[in-house]
Amino acid sequence: AYRLALTPARPPQIAVGRALYATHCATCHGDEGRGDGPGAVGLAPAPSDFHDLDRMARRSAYGLYSTITLGVDGTAMGPYGHLGDDERWALAFFVASMGTPETRVEDGARLWSRGEAHGLFTSLGPLATLSRVDVAGERGEPAARVFDYLRTFPEAVRPAPLAFARHQLAAALDAYRKGDRAAARSAALAGYLEGFELA
């Protein structure tokens, strides 16, 4: 009803998220995401530590995306709705992966290459809306390690071509109705090319 996007339209670009983090977030959250940046002095509550593995294991990328978009009342965390949708998703995925131990990512990559959790991660949806705790509880620790790998390298999950094409065409229609012909043309072209590649 509210046309909320629960998942990114395309795999988030972690390099873009890293650059946005350095520009917009590091002052308070610190260069490494430990909540110890120079702007954090005197803030109450203190900025989040993205290396708090227990806390981050309960956060979904969508939860982070919402925080980035809307901010958090009563804190110094303001909204970043002025960033584009793809930028906010890139930032959310980068933050989600910041504190993940490299060994978990490496294990997840090996497991993914062997076919682990391919039935769960057929699109970006579960990757965006589930937390590590959700995945471990539903599918076990191997799937949770795959989850850590895919949040670090989301381009490894490609949305189903027809679903992506439908999404793009719906976005084109919405943009056209709002009078944004350039956005409508861009979205329609992306949907057409995906359908052409599938054919």
Tab-separated table of C-alpha atoms in Angstrom:
chain	number	residue	atom	x	y	z
A	1	ALA	CA	0.000	0.000	0.000
A	2	TYR	CA	2.863	2.378	0.809
A	3	ARG	CA	5.056	1.215	-2.110
A	4	LEU	CA	7.956	0.456	0.224
A	5	ALA	CA	10.901	-1.245	-1.443
A	6	LEU	CA	11.952	-4.133	0.784
A	7	THR	CA	14.714	-5.274	-1.529
A	8	PRO	CA	17.178	-3.568	-3.856
A	9	ALA	CA	16.321	-3.558	-7.550
A	10	ARG	CA	19.826	-4.737	-8.424
A	11	PRO	CA	22.826	-6.100	-6.500
A	12	PRO	CA	24.224	-3.307	-4.292
A	13	GLN	CA	27.713	-2.110	-5.164
A	14	ILE	CA	29.815	-2.519	-2.035
A	15	ALA	CA	32.522	-0.184	-3.394
A	16	VAL	CA	29.899	2.573	-3.676
A	17	GLY	CA	28.781	1.848	-0.113
A	18	ARG	CA	32.360	2.065	1.127
A	19	ALA	CA	32.841	5.475	-0.497
A	20	LEU	CA	29.528	6.772	0.879
A	21	TYR	CA	30.442	5.510	4.344
A	22	ALA	CA	33.746	7.403	4.246
A	23	THR	CA	31.917	10.587	3.217
A	24	HIS	CA	28.813	10.470	5.414
A	25	CYS	CA	29.359	8.054	8.313
A	26	ALA	CA	33.001	7.733	9.356
A	27	THR	CA	33.028	11.021	11.277
A	28	CYS	CA	30.784	9.522	13.960
A	29	HIS	CA	30.988	5.765	13.423
A	30	GLY	CA	34.764	5.742	12.864
A	31	ASP	CA	36.828	4.651	9.878
A	32	GLU	CA	36.439	0.993	10.818
A	33	GLY	CA	32.844	1.258	12.057
A	34	ARG	CA	33.545	0.856	15.772
A	35	GLY	CA	31.538	3.916	16.833
A	36	ASP	CA	34.686	5.825	17.762
A	37	GLY	CA	34.918	8.608	15.190
A	38	PRO	CA	35.903	12.144	16.252
A	39	GLY	CA	32.272	13.276	15.920
A	40	ALA	CA	31.167	10.634	18.439
A	41	VAL	CA	32.602	12.505	21.423
A	42	GLY	CA	29.812	13.467	23.795
A	43	LEU	CA	27.024	11.837	21.799
A	44	ALA	CA	24.397	10.025	23.825
A	45	PRO	CA	23.544	7.429	22.804
A	46	ALA	CA	26.913	6.666	21.253
A	47	PRO	CA	27.044	5.747	17.549
A	48	SER	CA	26.606	2.050	16.780
A	49	ASP	CA	29.610	-0.254	16.720
A	50	PHE	CA	29.247	-2.332	13.550
A	51	HIS	CA	31.715	-4.862	14.961
A	52	ASP	CA	29.282	-5.840	17.728
A	53	LEU	CA	28.706	-9.243	16.147
A	54	ASP	CA	25.808	-10.245	18.401
A	55	ARG	CA	23.878	-7.063	17.625
A	56	MET	CA	24.693	-7.070	13.925
A	57	ALA	CA	23.652	-10.732	13.650
A	58	ARG	CA	20.105	-9.572	14.442
A	59	ARG	CA	20.027	-6.736	11.900
A	60	SER	CA	18.769	-7.135	8.362
A	61	ALA	CA	20.113	-5.063	5.494
A	62	TYR	CA	16.575	-3.701	5.112
A	63	GLY	CA	16.626	-2.557	8.761
A	64	LEU	CA	19.875	-0.706	8.089
A	65	TYR	CA	18.475	0.730	4.849
A	66	SER	CA	15.458	2.051	6.782
A	67	THR	CA	17.704	3.605	9.435
A	68	ILE	CA	19.792	5.281	6.741
A	69	THR	CA	16.663	6.521	4.977
A	70	LEU	CA	14.700	7.770	7.996
A	71	GLY	CA	17.303	8.388	10.711
A	72	VAL	CA	16.668	7.590	14.382
A	73	ASP	CA	14.663	9.973	16.560
A	74	GLY	CA	16.385	11.078	19.746
A	75	THR	CA	19.876	10.391	18.399
A	76	ALA	CA	22.439	12.155	16.240
A	77	MET	CA	21.616	9.734	13.406
A	78	GLY	CA	19.841	11.874	10.852
A	79	PRO	CA	18.029	10.778	7.679
A	80	TYR	CA	19.883	10.311	4.404
A	81	GLY	CA	16.834	10.188	2.156
A	82	HIS	CA	18.575	12.605	-0.190
A	83	LEU	CA	20.824	9.752	-1.313
A	84	GLY	CA	19.531	7.686	-4.214
A	85	ASP	CA	17.859	4.340	-3.565
A	86	ASP	CA	20.789	2.358	-4.982
A	87	GLU	CA	23.191	4.407	-2.860
A	88	ARG	CA	21.261	3.718	0.351
A	89	TRP	CA	21.157	0.003	-0.404
A	90	ALA	CA	24.893	0.005	-1.167
A	91	LEU	CA	25.573	1.761	2.138
A	92	ALA	CA	23.305	-0.647	4.038
A	93	PHE	CA	25.017	-3.718	2.605
A	94	PHE	CA	28.466	-2.275	3.241
A	95	VAL	CA	27.619	-1.519	6.876
A	96	ALA	CA	26.024	-4.971	7.262
A	97	SER	CA	29.256	-6.631	6.154
A	98	MET	CA	31.770	-4.372	7.937
A	99	GLY	CA	32.338	-6.451	11.055
A	100	THR	CA	31.941	-9.882	9.499
A	101	PRO	CA	35.081	-11.959	10.153
A	102	GLU	CA	36.930	-12.745	6.949
A	103	THR	CA	37.011	-16.448	7.810
A	104	ARG	CA	33.194	-16.563	7.769
A	105	VAL	CA	33.101	-14.891	4.361
A	106	GLU	CA	35.692	-17.323	2.994
A	107	ASP	CA	33.816	-20.318	4.414
A	108	GLY	CA	30.591	-18.978	2.927
A	109	ALA	CA	32.192	-18.559	-0.502
A	110	ARG	CA	33.355	-22.184	-0.466
A	111	LEU	CA	29.957	-23.440	0.656
A	112	TRP	CA	28.135	-21.335	-1.964
A	113	SER	CA	30.395	-22.694	-4.710
A	114	ARG	CA	29.373	-26.212	-3.622
A	115	GLY	CA	25.672	-25.375	-3.859
A	116	GLU	CA	24.903	-24.659	-0.190
A	117	ALA	CA	21.756	-22.516	0.323
A	118	HIS	CA	21.182	-21.967	-3.412
A	119	GLY	CA	17.521	-22.782	-2.827
A	120	LEU	CA	17.241	-20.011	-0.235
A	121	PHE	CA	19.131	-17.236	-1.998
A	122	THR	CA	17.489	-17.313	-5.417
A	123	SER	CA	16.999	-13.537	-5.325
A	124	LEU	CA	18.086	-10.526	-3.293
A	125	GLY	CA	14.910	-10.684	-1.174
A	126	PRO	CA	16.092	-13.051	1.581
A	127	LEU	CA	19.516	-11.414	1.570
A	128	ALA	CA	17.936	-8.018	2.260
A	129	THR	CA	15.150	-8.941	4.676
A	130	LEU	CA	16.636	-11.729	6.807
A	131	SER	CA	19.248	-11.449	9.542
A	132	ARG	CA	22.090	-13.888	10.209
A	133	VAL	CA	20.154	-15.134	13.257
A	134	ASP	CA	17.091	-15.777	11.058
A	135	VAL	CA	19.106	-17.772	8.530
A	136	ALA	CA	20.983	-19.801	11.163
A	137	GLY	CA	17.722	-20.602	12.954
A	138	GLU	CA	15.911	-21.678	9.795
A	139	ARG	CA	18.695	-23.317	7.782
A	140	GLY	CA	21.692	-23.867	10.074
A	141	GLU	CA	25.207	-22.505	10.421
A	142	PRO	CA	26.458	-23.383	6.902
A	143	ALA	CA	23.650	-21.310	5.362
A	144	ALA	CA	24.453	-18.474	7.787
A	145	ARG	CA	28.042	-18.451	6.528
A	146	VAL	CA	26.790	-18.341	2.940
A	147	PHE	CA	24.605	-15.417	4.017
A	148	ASP	CA	27.691	-13.579	5.343
A	149	TYR	CA	29.477	-14.182	2.056
A	150	LEU	CA	26.557	-12.976	-0.056
A	151	ARG	CA	26.029	-9.819	1.994
A	152	THR	CA	29.700	-9.035	1.353
A	153	PHE	CA	29.462	-9.968	-2.345
A	154	PRO	CA	25.779	-9.468	-3.273
A	155	GLU	CA	26.589	-9.522	-6.987
A	156	ALA	CA	26.879	-13.315	-6.587
A	157	VAL	CA	23.063	-13.371	-6.321
A	158	ARG	CA	21.318	-12.333	-9.489
A	159	PRO	CA	17.564	-11.700	-9.342
A	160	ALA	CA	15.462	-14.061	-11.427
A	161	PRO	CA	15.375	-12.471	-14.918
A	162	LEU	CA	11.578	-12.377	-15.294
A	163	ALA	CA	11.092	-10.942	-11.804
A	164	PHE	CA	13.684	-8.257	-12.529
A	165	ALA	CA	12.115	-7.412	-15.891
A	166	ARG	CA	8.651	-7.124	-14.298
A	167	HIS	CA	10.048	-4.932	-11.519
A	168	GLN	CA	11.721	-2.606	-14.024
A	169	LEU	CA	8.612	-2.306	-16.173
A	170	ALA	CA	6.474	-1.522	-13.105
A	171	ALA	CA	9.026	1.133	-12.104
A	172	ALA	CA	8.892	2.557	-15.640
A	173	LEU	CA	5.105	2.828	-15.505
A	174	ASP	CA	5.238	4.490	-12.092
A	175	ALA	CA	7.850	7.017	-13.271
A	176	TYR	CA	5.809	7.749	-16.418
A	177	ARG	CA	2.683	8.423	-14.344
A	178	LYS	CA	4.700	10.881	-12.246
A	179	GLY	CA	5.856	12.659	-15.375
A	180	ASP	CA	9.495	11.564	-15.107
A	181	ARG	CA	10.018	10.427	-18.687
A	182	ALA	CA	13.800	10.002	-18.368
A	183	ALA	CA	13.467	7.618	-15.398
A	184	ALA	CA	10.646	5.769	-17.149
A	185	ARG	CA	12.759	5.315	-20.287
A	186	SER	CA	15.759	4.092	-18.260
A	187	ALA	CA	13.735	1.563	-16.239
A	188	ALA	CA	11.874	0.293	-19.305
A	189	LEU	CA	15.128	-0.167	-21.204
A	190	ALA	CA	16.659	-2.147	-18.310
A	191	GLY	CA	13.579	-4.392	-18.193
A	192	TYR	CA	13.607	-4.857	-21.975
A	193	LEU	CA	17.297	-5.762	-22.052
A	194	GLU	CA	16.816	-8.313	-19.277
A	195	GLY	CA	13.920	-9.882	-21.174
A	196	PHE	CA	15.953	-9.851	-24.393
A	197	GLU	CA	18.883	-11.577	-22.671
A	198	LEU	CA	16.508	-14.198	-21.244
A	199	ALA	CA	15.017	-14.870	-24.689
